[in-house]
Short mmCIF file of C-alpha atoms in Angstrom, two decimals:
data_model
loop_
_atom_site.label_atom_id
_atom_site.label_comp_id
_atom_site.label_asym_id
_atom_site.label_seq_id
_atom_site.Cartn_x
_atom_site.Cartn_y
_atom_site.Cartn_z
CA GLY M 295 91.69 155.74 160.90
CA ALA M 296 94.01 157.61 158.54
CA VAL M 297 94.16 156.08 155.04
CA VAL M 298 96.19 157.22 151.96
CA SER M 299 95.74 155.67 148.94
CA GLN M 300 97.81 156.04 145.45
CA HIS M 301 96.88 154.89 142.11
CA PRO M 302 97.67 153.41 140.18
CA SER M 303 99.62 150.62 142.15
CA TRP M 304 101.82 150.11 138.84
CA VAL M 305 102.22 151.52 135.71
CA ILE M 306 104.43 150.71 132.55
CA CYS M 307 104.83 153.41 129.96
CA LYS M 308 106.90 154.13 127.06
CA SER M 309 109.86 156.10 126.68
CA GLY M 310 109.03 160.03 126.16
CA THR M 311 105.50 159.81 127.47
CA SER M 312 104.17 161.29 130.70
CA VAL M 313 102.48 159.61 133.65
CA LYS M 314 100.28 160.95 136.68
CA ILE M 315 100.32 159.28 140.00
CA GLU M 316 97.41 160.14 142.34
CA CYS M 317 97.71 160.23 146.08
CA ARG M 318 94.51 160.70 148.16
CA SER M 319 93.76 161.15 151.71
CA LEU M 320 90.70 158.84 152.03
CA ASP M 321 89.32 159.69 155.62
CA PHE M 322 91.11 162.94 156.34
CA GLN M 323 91.99 166.28 154.86
CA ALA M 324 95.62 166.57 154.15
CA THR M 325 97.18 169.99 154.37
CA THR M 326 100.83 168.62 153.67
CA MET M 327 101.94 165.97 151.40
CA PHE M 328 105.28 164.15 150.72
CA TRP M 329 106.35 162.26 147.60
CA TYR M 330 109.49 159.63 147.99
CA ARG M 331 111.03 157.71 145.46
CA GLN M 332 112.91 154.14 146.40
CA PHE M 333 115.07 152.77 144.00
CA PRO M 334 115.49 148.70 144.23
CA LYS M 335 116.89 147.62 147.54
CA GLN M 336 117.71 151.09 148.73
CA SER M 337 115.90 153.27 151.32
CA LEU M 338 113.02 155.95 150.37
CA MET M 339 114.34 159.66 149.18
CA LEU M 340 112.42 162.54 150.05
CA MET M 341 111.78 164.26 146.48
CA ALA M 342 109.28 167.06 147.56
CA THR M 343 106.78 168.50 150.11
CA SER M 344 103.54 169.91 148.71
CA ASN M 345 101.00 172.01 150.64
CA GLU M 346 97.65 172.49 149.67
CA GLY M 347 97.09 175.40 147.40
CA SER M 348 100.71 176.23 146.80
CA LYS M 349 103.59 175.40 145.15
CA ALA M 350 105.76 172.48 146.23
CA THR M 351 109.14 172.42 147.86
CA TYR M 352 111.41 170.41 146.00
CA GLU M 353 114.78 168.62 147.52
CA GLN M 354 117.79 169.48 146.21
CA GLY M 355 118.98 167.45 143.10
CA VAL M 356 115.26 166.91 142.03
CA GLU M 357 114.23 168.30 138.71
CA LYS M 358 110.81 170.11 139.24
CA ASP M 359 110.06 170.36 135.49
CA LYS M 360 110.45 166.95 135.52
CA PHE M 361 108.66 165.70 138.52
CA LEU M 362 105.53 167.95 138.49
CA ILE M 363 103.45 168.08 141.63
CA ASN M 364 100.13 169.65 142.09
CA HIS M 365 98.28 169.52 145.50
CA ALA M 366 94.80 171.09 144.32
CA SER M 367 92.88 169.90 147.24
CA LEU M 368 92.83 168.79 150.83
CA THR M 369 92.53 165.18 149.64
CA LEU M 370 94.56 164.83 146.49
CA SER M 371 98.02 165.50 145.37
CA THR M 372 99.54 164.18 142.04
CA LEU M 373 102.94 163.61 140.79
CA THR M 374 103.41 163.81 137.21
CA VAL M 375 106.62 162.33 135.46
CA THR M 376 107.03 164.04 132.38
CA SER M 377 108.87 162.90 129.24
CA ALA M 378 109.66 159.70 131.28
CA HIS M 379 113.01 157.54 130.60
CA PRO M 380 113.80 154.16 131.77
CA GLU M 381 116.24 155.75 134.49
CA ASP M 382 112.75 156.93 136.00
CA SER M 383 111.77 153.71 136.63
CA SER M 384 111.28 153.29 140.55
CA PHE M 385 108.87 152.78 143.25
CA TYR M 386 107.19 156.21 144.30
CA ILE M 387 105.45 156.62 147.61
CA CYS M 388 103.50 159.47 148.99
CA SER M 389 102.78 160.38 152.45
CA ALA M 390 99.98 162.50 153.85
CA SER M 391 99.49 164.67 157.08
CA ARG M 392 96.66 166.39 158.44
CA THR M 393 98.22 169.75 159.46
CA VAL M 394 101.71 171.07 159.35
CA ASP M 395 102.31 169.51 162.79
CA THR M 396 100.82 166.05 162.56
CA GLU M 397 102.13 162.62 161.86
CA ALA M 398 102.26 161.74 158.16
CA PHE M 399 100.63 158.50 156.83
CA PHE M 400 101.91 156.51 153.75
CA GLY M 401 100.39 155.29 150.63
CA GLN M 402 101.04 151.81 149.47
CA GLY M 403 103.48 152.94 146.38
CA THR M 404 103.25 153.22 142.86
CA ARG M 405 105.78 150.90 140.81
CA LEU M 406 106.59 152.91 137.62
CA THR M 407 108.37 150.85 134.81
CA VAL M 408 109.60 152.92 131.54
CA VAL M 409 110.42 150.75 128.52
CA GLY E 900 121.12 167.45 159.56
CA ASP E 901 118.66 164.96 160.72
CA SER E 902 119.76 161.25 159.98
CA VAL E 903 119.09 157.48 160.67
CA THR E 904 121.61 154.67 160.80
CA GLN E 905 120.53 151.32 160.95
CA MET E 906 122.66 147.90 160.71
CA GLU E 907 123.28 146.68 157.59
CA GLY E 908 121.81 143.31 156.21
CA PRO E 909 120.81 141.12 155.36
CA VAL E 910 119.90 139.55 158.53
CA THR E 911 119.20 135.65 158.26
CA LEU E 912 117.70 133.83 161.17
CA SER E 913 116.14 130.53 161.71
CA GLU E 914 112.44 130.47 162.76
CA GLU E 915 112.02 131.20 166.71
CA ALA E 916 115.42 132.98 166.87
CA PHE E 917 115.73 136.43 168.54
CA LEU E 918 115.77 139.39 166.27
CA THR E 919 117.58 142.79 166.82
CA ILE E 920 117.99 145.46 164.58
CA ASN E 921 120.13 148.32 165.75
CA CYS E 922 118.99 151.71 164.79
CA THR E 923 120.72 155.24 165.96
CA TYR E 924 119.69 158.62 165.06
CA THR E 925 120.99 162.32 164.84
CA ALA E 926 118.64 165.12 165.25
CA THR E 927 117.63 168.24 167.20
CA GLY E 928 114.63 168.49 169.30
CA TYR E 929 112.70 165.78 170.40
CA PRO E 930 111.78 163.62 166.94
CA SER E 931 109.21 160.80 166.73
CA LEU E 932 110.59 157.27 165.97
CA PHE E 933 109.14 154.76 163.74
CA TRP E 934 109.87 151.37 162.48
CA TYR E 935 108.05 150.55 159.07
CA VAL E 936 108.25 147.17 157.43
CA GLN E 937 108.00 146.69 153.56
CA TYR E 938 107.02 143.21 152.39
CA PRO E 939 108.21 142.17 148.83
CA GLY E 940 106.72 144.36 146.24
CA GLU E 941 104.59 146.33 148.90
CA GLY E 942 104.31 149.71 150.26
CA LEU E 943 105.39 150.72 153.76
CA GLN E 944 103.66 149.61 156.75
CA LEU E 945 103.94 151.31 159.99
CA LEU E 946 105.15 148.77 162.61
CA LEU E 947 105.48 150.66 165.53
CA LYS E 948 106.28 154.17 166.88
CA ALA E 949 107.19 156.09 170.07
CA THR E 950 107.00 159.85 170.32
CA LYS E 951 109.04 160.75 173.36
CA ALA E 952 111.86 159.57 175.47
CA ASP E 953 111.27 156.14 177.19
CA ASP E 954 108.10 155.23 175.40
CA LYS E 955 108.14 151.78 174.11
CA GLY E 956 106.52 151.06 170.78
CA SER E 957 104.76 147.74 170.47
CA ASN E 958 102.85 145.59 167.96
CA LYS E 959 102.84 141.74 166.35
CA GLY E 960 105.43 140.73 168.99
CA PHE E 961 107.89 143.39 167.77
CA GLU E 962 109.18 146.25 170.05
CA ALA E 963 111.54 149.15 170.57
CA THR E 964 112.13 151.80 173.26
CA TYR E 965 113.21 155.20 172.59
CA ARG E 966 116.58 155.99 174.42
CA LYS E 967 117.37 159.47 174.26
CA GLU E 968 120.57 159.25 176.05
CA THR E 969 121.98 156.79 173.56
CA THR E 970 119.81 158.20 170.74
CA SER E 971 118.80 154.66 170.00
CA PHE E 972 115.47 152.94 168.90
CA HIS E 973 116.55 149.21 168.46
CA LEU E 974 113.99 146.63 167.05
CA GLU E 975 113.44 143.43 168.79
CA LYS E 976 111.45 140.38 168.78
CA GLY E 977 111.66 137.20 170.93
CA SER E 978 110.80 134.65 168.13
CA VAL E 979 110.54 135.49 164.64
CA GLN E 980 108.32 133.74 161.80
CA VAL E 981 108.91 132.92 158.40
CA SER E 982 106.36 135.51 157.78
CA ASP E 983 108.28 138.27 159.29
CA SER E 984 110.85 138.02 156.17
CA ALA E 985 110.68 141.46 154.89
CA VAL E 986 112.74 145.02 154.58
CA TYR E 987 112.56 146.92 158.04
CA PHE E 988 113.19 150.71 157.91
CA CYS E 989 113.87 152.64 160.69
CA ALA E 990 112.96 156.60 160.86
CA LEU E 991 112.26 159.64 162.33
CA SER E 992 110.23 162.58 161.89
CA ARG E 993 110.06 166.04 163.44
CA ASN E 994 108.15 169.22 162.55
CA THR E 995 110.46 171.43 160.52
CA GLY E 996 107.38 173.13 159.04
CA GLY E 997 105.93 169.95 157.82
CA PHE E 998 106.53 166.12 159.27
CA LYS E 999 109.38 165.29 156.79
CA THR E 1000 110.06 161.39 157.67
CA ILE E 1001 113.91 160.58 157.34
CA PHE E 1002 114.55 156.78 156.65
CA GLY E 1003 117.33 154.61 157.45
CA ALA E 1004 119.04 152.49 154.68
CA GLY E 1005 116.77 149.58 155.57
CA THR E 1006 117.51 145.97 156.86
CA ARG E 1007 116.59 143.33 155.06
CA LEU E 1008 115.38 140.00 157.13
CA PHE E 1009 115.40 136.66 156.04
CA VAL E 1010 113.79 133.96 158.13
CA LYS E 1011 114.24 130.32 157.41
CA ALA E 1012 111.92 127.57 158.42
#
């Protein structure tokens, strides 16, 4: 199989703090990982693409200094929401693919609530 | 750019009714097409996929056929159950230096007993 796991599944944090979300490929090595954001009752919007060992590529309108992405190994990518505010509350989902030209598999998502 | 358009919801059906959720896409080349399902409070689950024209994806009684001539990938199920209540996302994926997945807006399905 191809299992992608996110941690935590949900997190509540205070406004102004930073939160780190992990995305792990459990049974395969992922050259490329993607991060998506889903607002309530809306579709998923791609935030950024990360390739192992290089800087992430952010989609237009996504603040790279606010949403820090690190893909330091072939099985782990992290998304850090810095100085979180209530408007950052959302459902964040990652996906991972073995190589640049193979299908991506999705994690179960992380629900972030900033209070 | 690539895009996916699916019918707006919510769709409300009685148990055992026939389900169709329309999905059309715009893309250059030959994308792979997917249907994902999201149950309340959960992440995405891949429901079915098709990777080339005329392929039929099927799973759990759901099916969809990749129609290149009409650029469509409509989801169908002959007899829905209450447990099928969820949000369904049509999506495409194409290798553009990485398999980005482009999602439709999602269609919420309610099935009444």
